[in-house]
Short mmCIF file of C-alpha atoms in Angstrom, two decimals:
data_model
loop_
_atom_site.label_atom_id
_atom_site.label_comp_id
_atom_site.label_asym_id
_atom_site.label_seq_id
_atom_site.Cartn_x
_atom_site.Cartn_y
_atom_site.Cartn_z
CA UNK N 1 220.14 -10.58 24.82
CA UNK N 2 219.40 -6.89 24.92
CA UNK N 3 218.96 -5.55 21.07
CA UNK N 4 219.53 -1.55 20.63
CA UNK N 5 217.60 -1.60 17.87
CA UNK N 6 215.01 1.42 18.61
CA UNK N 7 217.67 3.51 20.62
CA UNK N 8 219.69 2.80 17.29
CA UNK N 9 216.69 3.99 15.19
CA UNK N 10 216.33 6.88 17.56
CA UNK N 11 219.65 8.62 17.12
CA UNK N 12 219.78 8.31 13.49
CA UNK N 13 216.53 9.89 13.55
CA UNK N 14 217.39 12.71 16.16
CA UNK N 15 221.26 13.18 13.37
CA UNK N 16 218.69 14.22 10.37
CA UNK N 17 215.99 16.69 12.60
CA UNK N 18 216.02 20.17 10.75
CA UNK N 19 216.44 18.28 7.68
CA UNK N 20 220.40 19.01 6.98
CA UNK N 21 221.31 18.02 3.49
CA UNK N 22 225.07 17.45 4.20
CA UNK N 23 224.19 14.97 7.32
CA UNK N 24 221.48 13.12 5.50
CA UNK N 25 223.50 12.39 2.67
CA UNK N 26 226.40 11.72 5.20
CA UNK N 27 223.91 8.90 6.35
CA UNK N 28 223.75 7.53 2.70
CA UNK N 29 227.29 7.58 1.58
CA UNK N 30 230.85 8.65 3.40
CA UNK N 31 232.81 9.55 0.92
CA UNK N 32 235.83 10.68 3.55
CA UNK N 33 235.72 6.91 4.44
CA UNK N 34 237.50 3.63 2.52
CA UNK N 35 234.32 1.63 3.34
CA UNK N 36 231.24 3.69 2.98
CA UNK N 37 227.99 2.42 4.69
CA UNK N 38 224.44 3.12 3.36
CA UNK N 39 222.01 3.21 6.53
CA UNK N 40 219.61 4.70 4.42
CA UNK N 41 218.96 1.36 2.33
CA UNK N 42 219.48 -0.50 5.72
CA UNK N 43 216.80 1.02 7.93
CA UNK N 44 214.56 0.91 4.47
CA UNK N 45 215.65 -3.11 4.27
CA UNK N 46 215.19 -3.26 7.42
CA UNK N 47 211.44 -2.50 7.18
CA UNK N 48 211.04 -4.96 4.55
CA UNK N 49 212.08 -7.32 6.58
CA UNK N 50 210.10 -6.34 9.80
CA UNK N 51 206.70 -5.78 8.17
CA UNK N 52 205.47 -9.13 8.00
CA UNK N 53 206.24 -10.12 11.33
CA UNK N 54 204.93 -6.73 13.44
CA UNK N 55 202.62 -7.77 16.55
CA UNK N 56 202.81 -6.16 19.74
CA UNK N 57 206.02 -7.04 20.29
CA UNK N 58 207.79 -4.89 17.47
CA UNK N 59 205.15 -2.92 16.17
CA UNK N 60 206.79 0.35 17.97
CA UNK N 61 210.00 -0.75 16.40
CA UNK N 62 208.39 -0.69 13.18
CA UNK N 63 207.18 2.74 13.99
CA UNK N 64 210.06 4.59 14.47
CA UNK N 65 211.58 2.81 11.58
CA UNK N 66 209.19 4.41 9.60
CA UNK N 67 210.13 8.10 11.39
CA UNK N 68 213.78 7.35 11.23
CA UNK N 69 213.17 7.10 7.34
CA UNK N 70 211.22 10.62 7.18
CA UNK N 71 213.63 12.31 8.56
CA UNK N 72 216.07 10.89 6.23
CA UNK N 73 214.18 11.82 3.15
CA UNK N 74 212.19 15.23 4.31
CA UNK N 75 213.77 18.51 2.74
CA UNK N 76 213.80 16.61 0.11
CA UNK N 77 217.07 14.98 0.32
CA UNK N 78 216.30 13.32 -3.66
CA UNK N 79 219.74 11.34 -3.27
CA UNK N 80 217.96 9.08 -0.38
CA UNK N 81 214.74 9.46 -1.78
CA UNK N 82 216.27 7.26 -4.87
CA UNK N 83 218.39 5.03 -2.90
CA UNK N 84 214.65 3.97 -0.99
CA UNK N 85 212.98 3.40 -4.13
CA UNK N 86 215.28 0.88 -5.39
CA UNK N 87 214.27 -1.18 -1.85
CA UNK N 88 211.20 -3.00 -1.45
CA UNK N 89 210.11 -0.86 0.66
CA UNK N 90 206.89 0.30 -1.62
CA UNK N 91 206.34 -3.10 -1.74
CA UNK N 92 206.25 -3.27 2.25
CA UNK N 93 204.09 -0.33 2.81
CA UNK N 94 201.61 -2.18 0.43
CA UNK N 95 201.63 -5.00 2.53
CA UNK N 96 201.15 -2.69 5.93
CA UNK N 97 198.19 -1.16 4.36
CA UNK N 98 196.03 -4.09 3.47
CA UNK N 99 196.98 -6.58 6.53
CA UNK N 100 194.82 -6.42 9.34
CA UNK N 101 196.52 -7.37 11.77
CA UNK N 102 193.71 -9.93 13.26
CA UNK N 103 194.63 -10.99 16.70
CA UNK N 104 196.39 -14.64 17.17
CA UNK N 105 195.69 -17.17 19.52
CA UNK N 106 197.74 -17.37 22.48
CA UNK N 107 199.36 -13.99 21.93
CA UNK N 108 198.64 -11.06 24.17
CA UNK N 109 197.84 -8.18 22.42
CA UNK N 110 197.14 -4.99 24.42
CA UNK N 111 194.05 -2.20 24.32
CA UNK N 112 195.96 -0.33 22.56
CA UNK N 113 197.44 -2.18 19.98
CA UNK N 114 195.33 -1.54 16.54
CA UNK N 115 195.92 2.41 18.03
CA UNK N 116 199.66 1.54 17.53
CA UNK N 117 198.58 -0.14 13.99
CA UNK N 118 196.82 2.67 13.13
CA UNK N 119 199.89 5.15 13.87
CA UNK N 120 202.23 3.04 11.67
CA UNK N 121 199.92 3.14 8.79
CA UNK N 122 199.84 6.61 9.40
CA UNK N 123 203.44 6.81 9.60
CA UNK N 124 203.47 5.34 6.53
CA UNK N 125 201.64 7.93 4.77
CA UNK N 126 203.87 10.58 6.27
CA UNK N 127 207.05 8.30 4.64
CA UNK N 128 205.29 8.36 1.08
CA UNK N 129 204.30 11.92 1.20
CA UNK N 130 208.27 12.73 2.24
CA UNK N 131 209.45 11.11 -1.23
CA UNK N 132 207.07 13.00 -2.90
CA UNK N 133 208.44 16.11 -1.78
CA UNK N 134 211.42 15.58 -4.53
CA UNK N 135 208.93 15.24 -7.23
CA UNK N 136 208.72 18.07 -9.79
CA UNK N 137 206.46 18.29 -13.14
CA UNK N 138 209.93 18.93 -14.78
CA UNK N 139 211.51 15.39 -13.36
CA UNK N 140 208.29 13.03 -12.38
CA UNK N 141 210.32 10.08 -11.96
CA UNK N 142 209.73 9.94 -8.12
CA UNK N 143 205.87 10.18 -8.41
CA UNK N 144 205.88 7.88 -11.54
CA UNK N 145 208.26 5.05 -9.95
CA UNK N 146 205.23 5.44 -6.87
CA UNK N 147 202.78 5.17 -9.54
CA UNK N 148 204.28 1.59 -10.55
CA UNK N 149 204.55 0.41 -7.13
CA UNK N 150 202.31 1.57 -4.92
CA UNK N 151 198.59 -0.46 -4.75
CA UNK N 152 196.36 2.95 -5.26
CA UNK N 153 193.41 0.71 -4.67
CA UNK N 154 194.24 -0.35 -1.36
CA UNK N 155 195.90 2.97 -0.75
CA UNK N 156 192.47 5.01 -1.38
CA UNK N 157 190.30 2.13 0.14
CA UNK N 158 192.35 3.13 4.15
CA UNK N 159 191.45 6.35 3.06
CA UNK N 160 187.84 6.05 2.42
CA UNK N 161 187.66 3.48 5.54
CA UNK N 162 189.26 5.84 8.02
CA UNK N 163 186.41 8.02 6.91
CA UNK N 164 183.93 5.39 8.06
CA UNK N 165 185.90 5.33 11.49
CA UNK N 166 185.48 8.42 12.11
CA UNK N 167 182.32 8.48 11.22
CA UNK N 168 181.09 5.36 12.97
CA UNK N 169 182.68 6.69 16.68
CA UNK N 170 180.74 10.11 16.34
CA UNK N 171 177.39 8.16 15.85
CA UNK N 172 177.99 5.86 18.42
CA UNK N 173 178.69 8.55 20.81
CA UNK N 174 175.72 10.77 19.98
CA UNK N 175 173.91 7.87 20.24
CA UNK N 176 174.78 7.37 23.98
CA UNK N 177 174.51 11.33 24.70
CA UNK N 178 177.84 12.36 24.56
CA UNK N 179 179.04 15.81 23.22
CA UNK N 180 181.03 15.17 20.49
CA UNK N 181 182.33 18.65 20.01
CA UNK N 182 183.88 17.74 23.28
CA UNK N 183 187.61 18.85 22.93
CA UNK N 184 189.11 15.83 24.22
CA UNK N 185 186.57 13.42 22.03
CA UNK N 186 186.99 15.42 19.14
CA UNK N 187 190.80 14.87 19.92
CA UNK N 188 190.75 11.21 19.93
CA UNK N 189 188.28 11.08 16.83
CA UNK N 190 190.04 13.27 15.11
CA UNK N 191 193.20 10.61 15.22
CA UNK N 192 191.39 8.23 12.56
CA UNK N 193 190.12 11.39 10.00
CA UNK N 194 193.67 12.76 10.38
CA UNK N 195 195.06 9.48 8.92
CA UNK N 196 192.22 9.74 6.50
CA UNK N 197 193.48 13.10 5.30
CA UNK N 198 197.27 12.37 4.83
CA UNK N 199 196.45 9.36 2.75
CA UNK N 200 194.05 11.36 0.54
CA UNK N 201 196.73 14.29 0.17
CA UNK N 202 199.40 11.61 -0.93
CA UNK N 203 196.89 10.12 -2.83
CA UNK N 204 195.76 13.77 -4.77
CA UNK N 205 199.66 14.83 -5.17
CA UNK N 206 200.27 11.52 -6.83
CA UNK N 207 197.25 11.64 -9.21
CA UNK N 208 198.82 15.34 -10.41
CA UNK N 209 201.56 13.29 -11.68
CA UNK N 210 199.30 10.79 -13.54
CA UNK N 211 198.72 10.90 -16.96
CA UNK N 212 197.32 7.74 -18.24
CA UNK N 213 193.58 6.50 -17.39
CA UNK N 214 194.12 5.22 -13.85
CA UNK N 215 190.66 3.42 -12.06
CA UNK N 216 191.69 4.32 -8.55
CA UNK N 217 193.26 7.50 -8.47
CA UNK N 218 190.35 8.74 -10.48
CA UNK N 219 188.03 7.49 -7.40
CA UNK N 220 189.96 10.23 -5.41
CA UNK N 221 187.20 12.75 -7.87
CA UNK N 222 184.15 11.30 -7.03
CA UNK N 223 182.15 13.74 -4.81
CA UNK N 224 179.20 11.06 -4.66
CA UNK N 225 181.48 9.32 -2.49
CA UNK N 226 181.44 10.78 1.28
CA UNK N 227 184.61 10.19 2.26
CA UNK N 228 185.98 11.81 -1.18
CA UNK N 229 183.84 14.64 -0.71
CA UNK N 230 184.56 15.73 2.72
CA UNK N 231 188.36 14.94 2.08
CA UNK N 232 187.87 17.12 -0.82
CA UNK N 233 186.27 19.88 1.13
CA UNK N 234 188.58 20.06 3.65
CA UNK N 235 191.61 20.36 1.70
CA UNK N 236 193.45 23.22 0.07
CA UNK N 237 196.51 23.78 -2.54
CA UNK N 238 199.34 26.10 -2.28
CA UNK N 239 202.29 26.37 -4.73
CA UNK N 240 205.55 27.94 -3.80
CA UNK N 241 207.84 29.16 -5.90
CA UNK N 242 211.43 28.60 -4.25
CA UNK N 243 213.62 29.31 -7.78
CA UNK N 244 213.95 33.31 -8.08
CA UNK N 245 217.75 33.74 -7.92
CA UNK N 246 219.16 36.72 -6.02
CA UNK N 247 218.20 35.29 -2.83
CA UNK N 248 214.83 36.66 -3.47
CA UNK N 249 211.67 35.41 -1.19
CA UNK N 250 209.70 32.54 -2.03
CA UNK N 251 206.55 33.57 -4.06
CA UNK N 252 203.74 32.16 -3.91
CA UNK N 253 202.23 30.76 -7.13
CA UNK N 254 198.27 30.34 -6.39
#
């Protein structure tokens, strides 16, 4: 039997592009309706549910469960952003992070697949930093509930490793005489680092939030680490104020 599930995915994902409060909450709760349906929690349960059974089978499925729930929270729409957190789904993405995904007998697994494993995690990083656009120093409560749940160890170990990814292709390239400021190699290399970077900036806008001795967000500050320090090099901060009244212009802050 033919499941719909990713064309279902799909269109939920294509209802929330441009990030339109009204349809996103819409998604969450129908107030104009006798029985109101959360899809929200349901594609966030859903992931729960999925995440310890991805192979090549479902691991695109997975995917664009992951992108379905971006779009839902981006803006930030805080209303969803809640309704996720009181899921497992923090819980899930820990469990994504730190399972490798090694390869099972008799199953076919294509070239491609730990590329497709690699763009969920990423995905996943994307997801996180989404919730933690409704965070504010005046109401931490989304950062801090992250804080809780989130494994910051494993989080800033994919981090460093993508690093070493990165790293490791370049020197095996140069080492068989290829140009690695090559557009198109520097595109596919660039895949890993790219990862490595949106975990490190989720990682950084979390540890803002932090303020209790914490052993692996302060790892995120150590320059003697290579990974850290390029991250840390490559990385800039920009604060916009979007509060002025009198439908005054953004400003920005520093």
């Amino acid at each position: 039997e033919k499941s719909f599930v990713l064309e279902v995915l799909t269109l939920l994902k294509n209802l929330c592009e441009g990030h339109y409060l009204p349809m996103q909450n819409l998604l969450r709760k129908q107030h104009a309706s006798e029985h109101s349906v959360d899809l929200v929690t349901a594609v966030a349960v859903f992931i729960t549910e999925i995440e310890g059974a991805i192979s090549p089978i479902n691991v695109h499925v997975a995917s664009q469960a992951f992108e379905t729930l971006i779009e839902f929270l981006q803006g930030p729409c805080k209303g969803n952003i809640y309704a996720v957190l009181k899921t497992g789904l923090c819980e899930a993405v820990n469990r994504i992070v730190v399972n490798t995904h090694a390869k099972l007998d008799g199953v076919f697994y294509p070239s491609d697949y730990y590329q497709m494993i690699r763009s969920l995690k990423a995905d996943v990083a994307v997801c996180v930093l989404a919730m933690l656009e409704g965070a504010s120093f005046s109401d931490p409560r989304i950062p801090k509930n992250l804080i809780r749940s989130l494994d910051l160890t494993a989080l800033v170990d994919y981090a460093i490793s993508m690093y070493s990814v990165w790293k490791s292709a370049r020197q095996r390239q140069q080492d068989s005489g290829l140009d690695v400021e090559d557009k198109m190699l520097d595109a596919m290399n660039r895949v890993a680092i790219s990862t490595g970077f949106s975990y490190y900036v989720m990682l950084r806008t979390i540890a803002d939030f932090e303020t209790e001795p914490n052993s692996a967000l302060d790892r995120l500050f150590d320059q003697s680490i290579a990974a850290i320090a390029y991250y840390s090099k490559g990385t800039g901060c920009l604060e916009i104020s979007k509060d002025r009244g009198n439908n005054a212009p953004p400003e920005l802050l520093r």
